Tab-separated table of C-alpha atoms in Angstrom:
chain	number	residue	atom	x	y	z
A	1274	MET	CA	37.968	-9.569	77.606
A	1275	LYS	CA	41.606	-8.964	76.732
A	1276	GLN	CA	41.793	-12.344	74.971
A	1277	ARG	CA	38.720	-11.520	72.846
A	1278	SER	CA	40.214	-8.118	71.912
A	1279	THR	CA	43.399	-9.831	70.821
A	1280	GLN	CA	41.431	-12.266	68.651
A	1281	ILE	CA	39.552	-9.396	66.968
A	1282	ASN	CA	42.805	-7.546	66.279
A	1283	LEU	CA	44.341	-10.690	64.753
A	1284	LEU	CA	41.257	-11.118	62.535
A	1285	LEU	CA	41.472	-7.507	61.335
A	1286	LEU	CA	45.167	-7.939	60.593
A	1287	LEU	CA	44.429	-11.053	58.578
A	1288	ILE	CA	41.768	-9.212	56.556
A	1289	ILE	CA	44.104	-6.288	55.882
A	1290	THR	CA	46.855	-8.677	54.817
A	1291	VAL	CA	44.566	-10.515	52.392
A	1292	LEU	CA	43.237	-7.289	50.922
A	1293	GLY	CA	46.731	-5.964	50.509
A	1294	ALA	CA	47.824	-9.116	48.738
A	1295	CYS	CA	44.837	-8.870	46.402
A	1296	GLY	CA	45.619	-5.265	45.622
A	1297	LYS	CA	49.231	-6.048	44.740
A	1298	GLY	CA	48.740	-9.151	42.648
A	1299	ASP	CA	45.374	-8.815	40.921
A	1300	THR	CA	44.911	-7.457	37.392
A	1301	VAL	CA	41.669	-6.506	35.695
A	1302	SER	CA	40.355	-9.424	33.634
A	1303	VAL	CA	39.399	-8.601	30.048
A	1304	GLU	CA	36.702	-10.733	28.443
A	1305	LEU	CA	37.093	-12.232	24.998
A	1306	PRO	CA	34.644	-10.417	22.697
A	1307	VAL	CA	31.322	-12.121	21.981
A	1308	VAL	CA	29.975	-11.127	18.562
A	1309	LEU	CA	27.023	-11.995	16.330
A	1310	THR	CA	27.346	-12.134	12.548
A	1311	GLY	CA	24.723	-10.127	10.705
A	1312	ASP	CA	22.554	-11.386	7.859
A	1313	VAL	CA	24.090	-11.242	4.402
A	1314	VAL	CA	22.277	-9.270	1.685
A	1315	ILE	CA	23.708	-9.553	-1.816
A	1316	GLU	CA	23.794	-6.768	-4.384
A	1317	ALA	CA	21.782	-7.334	-7.554
A	1318	THR	CA	24.769	-8.036	-9.796
A	1319	SER	CA	26.148	-10.386	-7.083
A	1320	THR	CA	29.637	-8.869	-7.059
A	1321	SER	CA	29.185	-7.285	-3.644
A	1322	ALA	CA	27.357	-8.014	-0.394
A	1323	TRP	CA	26.499	-6.359	2.903
A	1324	THR	CA	26.818	-7.909	6.338
A	1325	GLY	CA	28.224	-6.864	9.713
A	1326	GLY	CA	28.226	-7.746	13.372
A	1327	SER	CA	27.079	-6.852	16.866
A	1328	ILE	CA	29.171	-7.145	20.034
A	1329	THR	CA	26.992	-8.604	22.769
A	1330	ASN	CA	29.201	-8.373	25.869
A	1331	ASN	CA	30.720	-5.334	27.584
A	1332	THR	CA	34.248	-6.160	26.591
A	1333	ALA	CA	37.074	-3.611	26.666
A	1334	ASN	CA	40.266	-2.696	24.791
A	1335	ILE	CA	38.872	-3.429	21.315
A	1336	SER	CA	41.609	-2.917	18.747
A	1337	SER	CA	39.859	-4.014	15.564
A	1338	TYR	CA	36.652	-5.505	14.207
A	1339	GLY	CA	35.069	-6.426	10.909
A	1340	VAL	CA	34.267	-9.577	8.946
A	1341	CYS	CA	36.440	-12.332	7.508
A	1342	TYR	CA	35.401	-14.494	4.577
A	1343	SER	CA	36.540	-17.348	2.392
A	1344	THR	CA	35.407	-19.605	-0.447
A	1345	THR	CA	37.164	-22.663	1.002
A	1346	ASN	CA	37.240	-22.311	4.789
A	1347	PRO	CA	33.805	-22.912	6.394
A	1348	GLU	CA	35.086	-21.240	9.585
A	1349	PRO	CA	36.994	-18.225	8.236
A	1350	THR	CA	39.479	-16.405	10.452
A	1351	ILE	CA	41.388	-13.152	10.261
A	1352	ASN	CA	44.072	-15.097	8.378
A	1353	ASP	CA	41.613	-15.404	5.483
A	1354	THR	CA	40.330	-12.375	3.565
A	1355	LYS	CA	39.039	-9.769	5.995
A	1356	LYS	CA	37.312	-6.410	5.842
A	1357	GLU	CA	38.234	-4.261	8.821
A	1358	GLU	CA	35.895	-1.453	9.852
A	1359	THR	CA	36.468	1.804	11.711
A	1360	ILE	CA	35.722	1.352	15.395
A	1361	LYS	CA	32.665	3.449	16.271
A	1362	LEU	CA	29.920	1.438	17.955
A	1363	PHE	CA	29.167	-2.025	19.258
A	1364	THR	CA	27.309	-2.571	15.970
A	1365	PHE	CA	29.053	-2.364	12.614
A	1366	ASN	CA	28.318	-2.879	8.909
A	1367	SER	CA	30.638	-4.232	6.226
A	1368	HIS	CA	30.413	-3.957	2.453
A	1369	LEU	CA	32.212	-6.767	0.642
A	1370	THR	CA	33.215	-6.034	-2.943
A	1371	GLY	CA	34.830	-7.886	-5.818
A	1372	LEU	CA	32.962	-11.140	-5.213
A	1373	ALA	CA	32.916	-13.865	-7.855
A	1374	LEU	CA	29.639	-14.892	-9.506
A	1375	ASN	CA	27.953	-18.234	-8.754
A	1376	THR	CA	30.297	-18.836	-5.843
A	1377	VAL	CA	29.722	-20.108	-2.318
A	1378	TYR	CA	31.237	-17.927	0.412
A	1379	TYR	CA	31.570	-18.302	4.164
A	1380	VAL	CA	31.608	-15.153	6.269
A	1381	ARG	CA	31.633	-14.300	9.957
A	1382	ALA	CA	32.198	-11.265	12.115
A	1383	TYR	CA	35.279	-10.914	14.286
A	1384	VAL	CA	36.352	-8.630	17.143
A	1385	THR	CA	39.868	-8.412	18.540
A	1386	ASN	CA	40.952	-7.095	21.955
A	1387	SER	CA	43.781	-7.792	24.412
A	1388	ALA	CA	42.198	-11.149	25.326
A	1389	GLY	CA	42.226	-12.395	21.735
A	1390	THR	CA	39.828	-12.559	18.782
A	1391	GLY	CA	36.208	-13.545	19.156
A	1392	TYR	CA	34.205	-14.811	16.185
A	1393	GLY	CA	30.527	-14.928	15.359
A	1394	SER	CA	28.825	-17.874	13.712
A	1395	ALA	CA	29.760	-18.478	10.095
A	1396	ILE	CA	27.114	-17.789	7.445
A	1397	GLN	CA	27.177	-19.495	4.059
A	1398	PHE	CA	25.876	-17.578	1.068
A	1399	LYS	CA	26.052	-17.956	-2.685
A	1400	THR	CA	26.346	-15.141	-5.170
A	1401	GLY	CA	24.031	-15.095	-8.170
A	1402	ASN	CA	24.737	-15.163	-11.867
A	1403	GLY	CA	24.910	-11.406	-12.230
A	1404	VAL	CA	21.383	-11.044	-13.571
A	1405	ALA	CA	19.092	-9.123	-11.232
A	1406	ASP	CA	15.457	-9.988	-10.653
A	1407	SER	CA	13.315	-8.260	-13.253
A	1408	TYR	CA	11.285	-5.165	-12.448
A	1409	GLY	CA	7.622	-5.596	-11.666
A	1410	THR	CA	4.785	-4.179	-13.735
A	1411	VAL	CA	2.906	-1.375	-11.966
A	1412	SER	CA	-0.750	-0.464	-12.381
A	1413	THR	CA	-3.268	1.644	-10.486
A	1414	PHE	CA	-5.592	-0.725	-8.655
A	1415	ALA	CA	-7.831	1.904	-7.038
A	1416	GLY	CA	-7.977	5.666	-6.601
A	1417	SER	CA	-7.088	8.623	-8.737
A	1418	SER	CA	-7.119	11.804	-6.658
A	1419	GLN	CA	-7.849	13.083	-3.157
A	1420	GLY	CA	-11.397	12.553	-1.920
A	1421	PHE	CA	-13.801	10.087	-0.358
A	1422	GLU	CA	-15.749	8.038	-2.873
A	1423	ASN	CA	-16.492	4.352	-3.275
A	1424	GLY	CA	-16.478	2.780	-6.707
A	1425	THR	CA	-14.502	0.575	-9.064
A	1426	GLY	CA	-10.844	1.168	-9.880
A	1427	THR	CA	-9.951	4.799	-10.455
A	1428	ALA	CA	-13.543	5.910	-9.748
A	1429	ALA	CA	-12.822	5.398	-6.046
A	1430	LEU	CA	-11.194	8.258	-4.141
A	1431	PHE	CA	-8.864	8.104	-1.116
A	1432	ASN	CA	-7.224	10.645	1.182
A	1433	ARG	CA	-3.690	9.695	2.251
A	1434	PRO	CA	-3.885	5.878	2.282
A	1435	THR	CA	-1.310	4.565	4.740
A	1436	GLY	CA	-1.616	0.867	5.598
A	1437	VAL	CA	-2.615	-2.090	3.408
A	1438	ALA	CA	-3.341	-5.728	4.209
A	1439	THR	CA	-4.914	-8.690	2.432
A	1440	ASP	CA	-7.148	-11.555	3.520
A	1441	ALA	CA	-7.310	-15.166	2.381
A	1442	ALA	CA	-9.916	-14.333	-0.272
A	1443	GLY	CA	-7.675	-11.720	-1.893
A	1444	ASN	CA	-9.525	-8.648	-0.591
A	1445	VAL	CA	-7.355	-5.628	0.164
A	1446	TYR	CA	-7.970	-3.515	3.278
A	1447	VAL	CA	-6.749	0.068	3.361
A	1448	SER	CA	-6.259	2.537	6.191
A	1449	ASP	CA	-7.656	5.619	4.482
A	1450	SER	CA	-6.017	7.798	7.087
A	1451	TYR	CA	-7.292	11.325	6.426
A	1452	ASN	CA	-10.781	10.042	5.746
A	1453	SER	CA	-10.406	8.123	9.025
A	1454	VAL	CA	-12.026	4.997	7.623
A	1455	ILE	CA	-11.015	1.468	6.704
A	1456	ARG	CA	-11.719	0.666	3.061
A	1457	LYS	CA	-12.117	-2.747	1.452
A	1458	ILE	CA	-11.238	-3.474	-2.174
A	1459	THR	CA	-12.323	-6.738	-3.811
A	1460	PRO	CA	-9.972	-8.620	-6.182
A	1461	GLU	CA	-12.006	-7.032	-9.003
A	1462	GLY	CA	-11.109	-3.545	-7.734
A	1463	VAL	CA	-14.459	-2.570	-6.181
A	1464	SER	CA	-13.896	-0.229	-3.236
A	1465	SER	CA	-16.291	0.110	-0.292
A	1466	THR	CA	-16.144	1.479	3.237
A	1467	PHE	CA	-15.560	-1.411	5.624
A	1468	ALA	CA	-15.690	0.570	8.888
A	1469	GLY	CA	-15.809	4.191	9.972
A	1470	SER	CA	-18.134	7.133	9.529
A	1471	GLY	CA	-15.571	9.381	7.867
A	1472	THR	CA	-15.410	11.691	10.891
A	1473	PHE	CA	-12.242	12.069	12.955
A	1474	GLY	CA	-12.909	10.797	16.455
A	1475	TYR	CA	-13.297	7.760	18.645
A	1476	ALA	CA	-16.354	5.533	18.778
A	1477	ASP	CA	-16.802	1.790	18.933
A	1478	GLY	CA	-19.855	0.044	17.535
A	1479	PRO	CA	-21.332	-0.761	14.108
A	1480	ALA	CA	-19.292	-0.014	11.011
A	1481	GLU	CA	-21.396	2.985	9.953
A	1482	THR	CA	-21.043	4.890	13.238
A	1483	ALA	CA	-17.579	3.815	14.416
A	1484	GLN	CA	-14.857	6.454	14.364
A	1485	PHE	CA	-11.081	6.360	13.902
A	1486	TYR	CA	-8.422	9.057	14.081
A	1487	VAL	CA	-5.795	8.734	11.322
A	1488	PRO	CA	-5.618	4.933	11.214
A	1489	SER	CA	-2.256	3.534	10.171
A	1490	GLY	CA	-1.099	-0.095	9.902
A	1491	LEU	CA	-3.531	-2.997	9.806
A	1492	VAL	CA	-3.475	-6.788	9.727
A	1493	VAL	CA	-6.047	-9.546	9.148
A	1494	ASP	CA	-6.160	-12.678	11.317
A	1495	ALA	CA	-7.159	-16.205	10.252
A	1496	ALA	CA	-10.781	-15.612	11.278
A	1497	GLY	CA	-11.087	-12.478	9.140
A	1498	ASN	CA	-10.870	-9.960	11.985
A	1499	VAL	CA	-9.028	-6.767	11.079
A	1500	PHE	CA	-6.769	-5.160	13.685
A	1501	VAL	CA	-5.924	-1.497	13.172
A	1502	ALA	CA	-3.175	0.661	14.648
A	1503	ASP	CA	-5.346	3.728	15.311
A	1504	LEU	CA	-2.466	6.185	15.433
A	1505	GLY	CA	-4.297	9.354	16.434
A	1506	ASN	CA	-6.319	7.609	19.136
A	1507	ASN	CA	-3.284	5.743	20.536
A	1508	MET	CA	-5.272	2.504	20.381
A	1509	ILE	CA	-5.425	-0.876	18.724
A	1510	ARG	CA	-8.908	-1.420	17.296
A	1511	LYS	CA	-10.561	-4.662	16.239
A	1512	ILE	CA	-13.100	-4.986	13.429
A	1513	THR	CA	-15.054	-8.230	13.079
A	1514	PRO	CA	-15.919	-9.621	9.623
A	1515	ALA	CA	-19.380	-8.105	10.183
A	1516	GLY	CA	-17.828	-4.656	10.643
A	1517	VAL	CA	-18.340	-4.270	14.394
A	1518	VAL	CA	-15.570	-2.134	15.892
A	1519	SER	CA	-14.168	-2.472	19.424
A	1520	THR	CA	-11.104	-1.282	21.298
A	1521	PHE	CA	-8.666	-4.152	21.772
A	1522	ALA	CA	-5.895	-2.270	23.620
A	1523	GLY	CA	-5.131	1.289	24.694
A	1524	ASN	CA	-7.404	3.935	26.164
A	1525	GLY	CA	-6.720	7.055	24.122
A	1526	SER	CA	-4.040	8.479	26.399
A	1527	ALA	CA	-0.531	8.781	25.005
A	1528	GLY	CA	1.733	6.725	27.248
A	1529	TYR	CA	3.709	3.519	27.578
A	1530	SER	CA	1.980	1.487	30.280
A	1531	ASP	CA	1.733	-2.276	29.952
A	1532	GLY	CA	-1.465	-3.976	31.085
A	1533	THR	CA	-4.585	-5.648	29.798
A	1534	GLY	CA	-6.841	-4.049	27.211
A	1535	THR	CA	-7.681	-0.447	28.014
A	1536	ALA	CA	-5.343	-0.460	31.036
A	1537	SER	CA	-2.432	-0.210	28.585
A	1538	THR	CA	-1.294	2.909	26.737
A	1539	PHE	CA	0.500	3.614	23.468
A	1540	SER	CA	1.887	6.678	21.721
A	1541	ALA	CA	1.289	6.790	17.964
A	1542	PRO	CA	1.068	3.061	17.190
A	1543	THR	CA	1.983	2.759	13.538
A	1544	GLY	CA	2.620	-0.775	12.292
A	1545	ILE	CA	1.049	-4.078	13.288
A	1546	ALA	CA	1.689	-7.757	12.546
A	1547	ILE	CA	0.343	-11.080	13.795
A	1548	ASP	CA	2.026	-14.424	14.487
A	1549	ALA	CA	0.730	-17.970	14.096
A	1550	GLN	CA	-0.492	-18.009	17.707
A	1551	GLY	CA	-2.564	-14.867	17.252
A	1552	ASN	CA	-0.220	-12.555	19.145
A	1553	LEU	CA	-0.064	-9.025	17.772
A	1554	TYR	CA	3.156	-7.012	17.548
A	1555	VAL	CA	2.925	-3.236	17.333
A	1556	THR	CA	5.479	-0.572	16.462
A	1557	ASP	CA	4.775	1.975	19.190
A	1558	SER	CA	6.421	4.745	17.232
A	1559	ASN	CA	6.617	7.740	19.570
A	1560	ASN	CA	7.776	5.467	22.384
A	1561	SER	CA	10.333	3.740	20.108
A	1562	LEU	CA	9.123	0.360	21.386
A	1563	ILE	CA	7.813	-2.951	20.096
A	1564	ARG	CA	4.745	-4.032	22.070
A	1565	LYS	CA	3.213	-7.494	22.182
A	1566	ILE	CA	-0.511	-8.105	22.643
A	1567	THR	CA	-1.736	-11.616	23.409
A	1568	PRO	CA	-5.083	-12.893	22.093
A	1569	ALA	CA	-6.436	-12.095	25.580
A	1570	GLY	CA	-5.394	-8.445	25.158
A	1571	VAL	CA	-2.422	-8.494	27.550
A	1572	VAL	CA	0.109	-5.851	26.481
A	1573	SER	CA	3.822	-6.086	27.249
A	1574	THR	CA	6.967	-4.334	26.041
A	1575	VAL	CA	9.318	-6.767	24.311
A	1576	VAL	CA	11.895	-4.537	22.590
A	1577	GLY	CA	13.182	-1.023	23.224
A	1578	ASN	CA	13.712	1.277	26.160
A	1579	ARG	CA	12.110	4.552	25.029
A	1580	VAL	CA	15.538	5.912	24.070
A	1581	ALA	CA	15.286	6.947	20.413
A	1582	ALA	CA	18.612	5.639	19.113
A	1583	PHE	CA	20.310	2.902	17.090
A	1584	ALA	CA	21.626	0.118	19.304
A	1585	ASN	CA	21.335	-3.620	18.879
A	1586	GLY	CA	20.972	-5.889	21.875
A	1587	SER	CA	18.489	-8.064	23.677
A	1588	GLY	CA	14.905	-7.023	24.390
A	1589	THR	CA	14.701	-3.775	26.308
A	1590	GLY	CA	18.478	-3.447	26.076
A	1591	ALA	CA	18.130	-2.525	22.390
A	1592	SER	CA	17.194	0.945	21.145
A	1593	LEU	CA	14.987	1.823	18.167
A	1594	ASN	CA	14.139	5.200	16.647
A	1595	LYS	CA	10.450	5.679	15.826
A	1596	PRO	CA	9.855	2.272	14.211
A	1597	SER	CA	7.130	2.195	11.577
A	1598	GLY	CA	6.490	-1.040	9.654
A	1599	ILE	CA	6.655	-4.597	10.949
A	1600	ALA	CA	6.374	-8.094	9.459
A	1601	LEU	CA	7.048	-11.667	10.557
A	1602	ASP	CA	8.667	-14.488	8.618
A	1603	ALA	CA	7.627	-18.147	8.757
A	1604	ALA	CA	10.147	-18.839	11.546
A	1605	GLY	CA	8.662	-16.137	13.761
A	1606	ASN	CA	11.408	-13.544	13.330
A	1607	MET	CA	10.218	-9.949	13.225
A	1608	TYR	CA	11.516	-7.325	10.805
A	1609	VAL	CA	11.003	-3.665	11.649
A	1610	THR	CA	11.499	-0.614	9.440
A	1611	GLU	CA	13.003	2.579	10.815
A	1612	PRO	CA	12.980	5.560	8.436
A	1613	LEU	CA	15.113	7.694	10.762
A	1614	ASN	CA	17.766	4.996	11.175
A	1615	LYS	CA	17.527	4.113	7.460
A	1616	ALA	CA	17.467	0.502	8.549
A	1617	ILE	CA	15.531	-2.729	8.843
A	1618	ARG	CA	16.066	-4.427	12.191
A	1619	LYS	CA	15.667	-8.158	12.760
A	1620	ILE	CA	14.193	-9.402	16.040
A	1621	THR	CA	14.379	-13.116	16.836
A	1622	LYS	CA	11.734	-15.044	18.770
A	1623	ASP	CA	13.941	-14.483	21.837
A	1624	TYR	CA	13.864	-10.717	21.136
A	1625	LEU	CA	17.514	-10.443	20.123
A	1626	VAL	CA	17.824	-7.348	17.925
A	1627	THR	CA	20.305	-7.097	15.044
A	1628	THR	CA	20.523	-5.085	11.822
A	1629	PHE	CA	19.112	-6.918	8.803
A	1630	ALA	CA	19.802	-4.213	6.204
A	1631	GLY	CA	20.713	-0.539	6.032
A	1632	GLY	CA	22.000	1.760	8.734
A	1633	LEU	CA	23.405	5.200	9.328
A	1634	ASP	CA	26.995	4.763	8.139
A	1635	SER	CA	28.366	5.104	4.633
A	1636	VAL	CA	29.024	1.372	4.128
A	1637	SER	CA	25.421	0.347	4.795
A	1638	LEU	CA	23.075	-0.849	2.070
A	1639	ALA	CA	21.210	2.249	0.881
A	1640	ILE	CA	17.534	1.484	1.495
A	1641	GLY	CA	16.383	5.114	1.768
A	1642	LYS	CA	13.482	5.734	4.166
A	1643	PRO	CA	11.983	2.294	4.781
A	1644	GLN	CA	8.381	2.922	5.845
A	1645	ALA	CA	6.776	-0.515	5.655
A	1646	ILE	CA	7.702	-4.129	5.014
A	1647	ASN	CA	5.943	-7.272	3.842
A	1648	ILE	CA	7.172	-10.864	3.570
A	1649	ASP	CA	5.329	-13.053	1.080
A	1650	ALA	CA	4.704	-16.788	1.215
A	1651	ASN	CA	7.988	-17.479	-0.621
A	1652	ASN	CA	10.036	-15.469	1.900
A	1653	ASN	CA	10.599	-12.537	-0.445
A	1654	PHE	CA	10.823	-9.175	1.346
A	1655	TYR	CA	9.138	-6.066	-0.079
A	1656	ILE	CA	9.940	-2.660	1.371
A	1657	ALA	CA	8.137	0.631	0.770
A	1658	ASP	CA	10.862	3.275	0.586
A	1659	GLY	CA	9.356	6.695	1.259
A	1660	ASN	CA	11.838	8.162	-1.207
A	1661	GLY	CA	9.779	6.707	-4.061
A	1662	ARG	CA	10.909	3.110	-4.495
A	1663	ILE	CA	9.608	-0.383	-3.820
A	1664	LEU	CA	12.565	-2.557	-2.857
A	1665	LYS	CA	12.836	-6.322	-2.955
A	1666	ILE	CA	15.142	-8.679	-1.083
A	1667	ASN	CA	14.380	-12.102	-2.481
A	1668	LYS	CA	14.482	-15.459	-0.692
A	1669	ASP	CA	18.190	-15.757	-1.577
A	1670	LYS	CA	18.779	-12.346	0.032
A	1671	ILE	CA	19.521	-10.642	-3.289
A	1672	PHE	CA	18.583	-6.949	-3.232
A	1673	THR	CA	16.927	-5.176	-6.172
A	1674	VAL	CA	14.782	-2.138	-6.860
A	1675	PHE	CA	11.422	-3.672	-7.794
A	1676	ALA	CA	9.815	-0.432	-8.978
A	1677	GLY	CA	10.234	3.337	-8.749
A	1678	LYS	CA	13.064	5.864	-8.656
A	1679	THR	CA	14.731	7.624	-5.761
A	1680	GLY	CA	13.751	11.257	-5.417
A	1681	THR	CA	11.517	11.269	-8.502
A	1682	THR	CA	7.827	11.576	-7.718
A	1683	GLY	CA	4.882	10.886	-9.979
A	1684	SER	CA	2.107	8.417	-10.692
A	1685	THR	CA	3.315	6.774	-13.896
A	1686	ASP	CA	2.254	3.148	-14.357
A	1687	GLY	CA	4.061	0.560	-16.442
A	1688	ASP	CA	7.392	-1.206	-16.151
A	1689	GLY	CA	8.956	-0.828	-12.714
A	1690	SER	CA	12.034	0.846	-14.205
A	1691	THR	CA	9.928	3.836	-15.315
A	1692	ALA	CA	6.995	3.697	-12.862
A	1693	LEU	CA	6.791	6.464	-10.276
A	1694	PHE	CA	5.385	6.768	-6.747
A	1695	ASN	CA	4.934	9.609	-4.293
A	1696	ASN	CA	5.854	8.677	-0.727
A	1697	PRO	CA	4.705	5.044	-0.587
A	1698	GLN	CA	3.735	4.168	2.989
A	1699	GLY	CA	2.278	0.652	3.008
A	1700	VAL	CA	2.939	-2.685	1.307
A	1701	ALA	CA	1.110	-6.030	1.265
A	1702	SER	CA	1.038	-9.198	-0.824
A	1703	ASP	CA	-1.628	-11.738	-1.728
A	1704	ALA	CA	-1.531	-15.483	-2.347
A	1705	GLN	CA	-1.189	-14.933	-6.108
A	1706	GLY	CA	2.037	-12.956	-5.680
A	1707	ASN	CA	0.528	-9.521	-6.344
A	1708	ILE	CA	2.035	-6.656	-4.357
A	1709	TYR	CA	-0.161	-3.760	-3.194
A	1710	ILE	CA	1.196	-0.321	-2.314
A	1711	ALA	CA	-0.434	2.482	-0.365
A	1712	ASP	CA	0.818	5.388	-2.496
A	1713	TYR	CA	0.270	8.070	0.115
A	1714	ASN	CA	0.653	11.374	-1.712
A	1715	ASN	CA	-0.868	10.031	-4.927
A	1716	ASN	CA	-3.987	8.903	-3.031
A	1717	ARG	CA	-3.869	5.598	-4.870
A	1718	ILE	CA	-3.491	1.905	-4.267
A	1719	ARG	CA	-0.966	0.570	-6.738
A	1720	LYS	CA	-0.559	-3.040	-7.804
A	1721	ILE	CA	2.698	-4.684	-8.896
A	1722	LYS	CA	2.893	-8.041	-10.663
């Protein structure tokens, strides 16, 4: 017994000795920063550009961060030209100025701490020739004043149109939100009621008796089915080409439960997009989430954590603030508009969230109140800015105002430089390159060529 006690005491002494040695000699290890370089968006005259970075690990002792760039070094370092930013968050924006025209640049984000300097991947971009894309030409495609009337062109009446989408035949579908119906407009401008009785409520069934409650975003799949973010009912509704309405997901209760079909819940679903596999992606606005719905109706949360904020990251580690519009590019990346964050967020197929354009700080690209986004077949981005503009970021990532003026409301048609809107909420494009706008307060659908 005494021998065993002695052995235990020796073991305890050994443990204490080891722990003491660790305590004396160990220092806290600091990780080298891991950073992602943000997309580059170029100003219309091509003499300045916006980019930035996101720190993806919980590193400490950051002393500086920003972007470095060069015209000759494909892997620029802080020994090349750099733009240092004020340390605030793990996400930062940079505005590069004084760029040369028609010049190839290489840029990447950097972060420095006591362990050294970490770099993001280098991005190559080329400035333009200083000539911005021309303004579009704006016309009124349908609508003229508040009401509920079918007809051709301005003889049709709408009440707060919110979402727009197009099908393969060039028809335009409109969420006529305060009439609580879905309208269809032919390429010739003939408006009809596609689904809904015109009464606020909830009812599935044939087009004439179905009910919606302030429908918002909508999207058309390859088979011609229309999916609607039924904001007031907290549901995703499906309308067949024959006009039969059913509930695809959600049960009317405001919540954030994942599940299949009506076992799931949403809170003010606003925007909706579809990928090549038929999966739907929904901006669940009041929950500040991005939800995915499979073709079988299985709902999951892929981005966000219900904290209304501005934080990049991976999946549910990222924070959004009441996202509204959503679109997908040909590679499967999602782009989400956030009016409150004054930003467009990019979400990769692996659900990594970064800032594509805009933001809350003074060096961000000023994109106003981005309400909705559309990406056409040529990879041009169109953004409905609730402040009265339609913005364009072309395939070369050059930013221009396509039509409208900030803070000036009206319904003037004509050249985009003088055309006016009043709180545009939705944007869509067709195969011919026409852009359609849900001009909310003007109760009109505008067309830009």
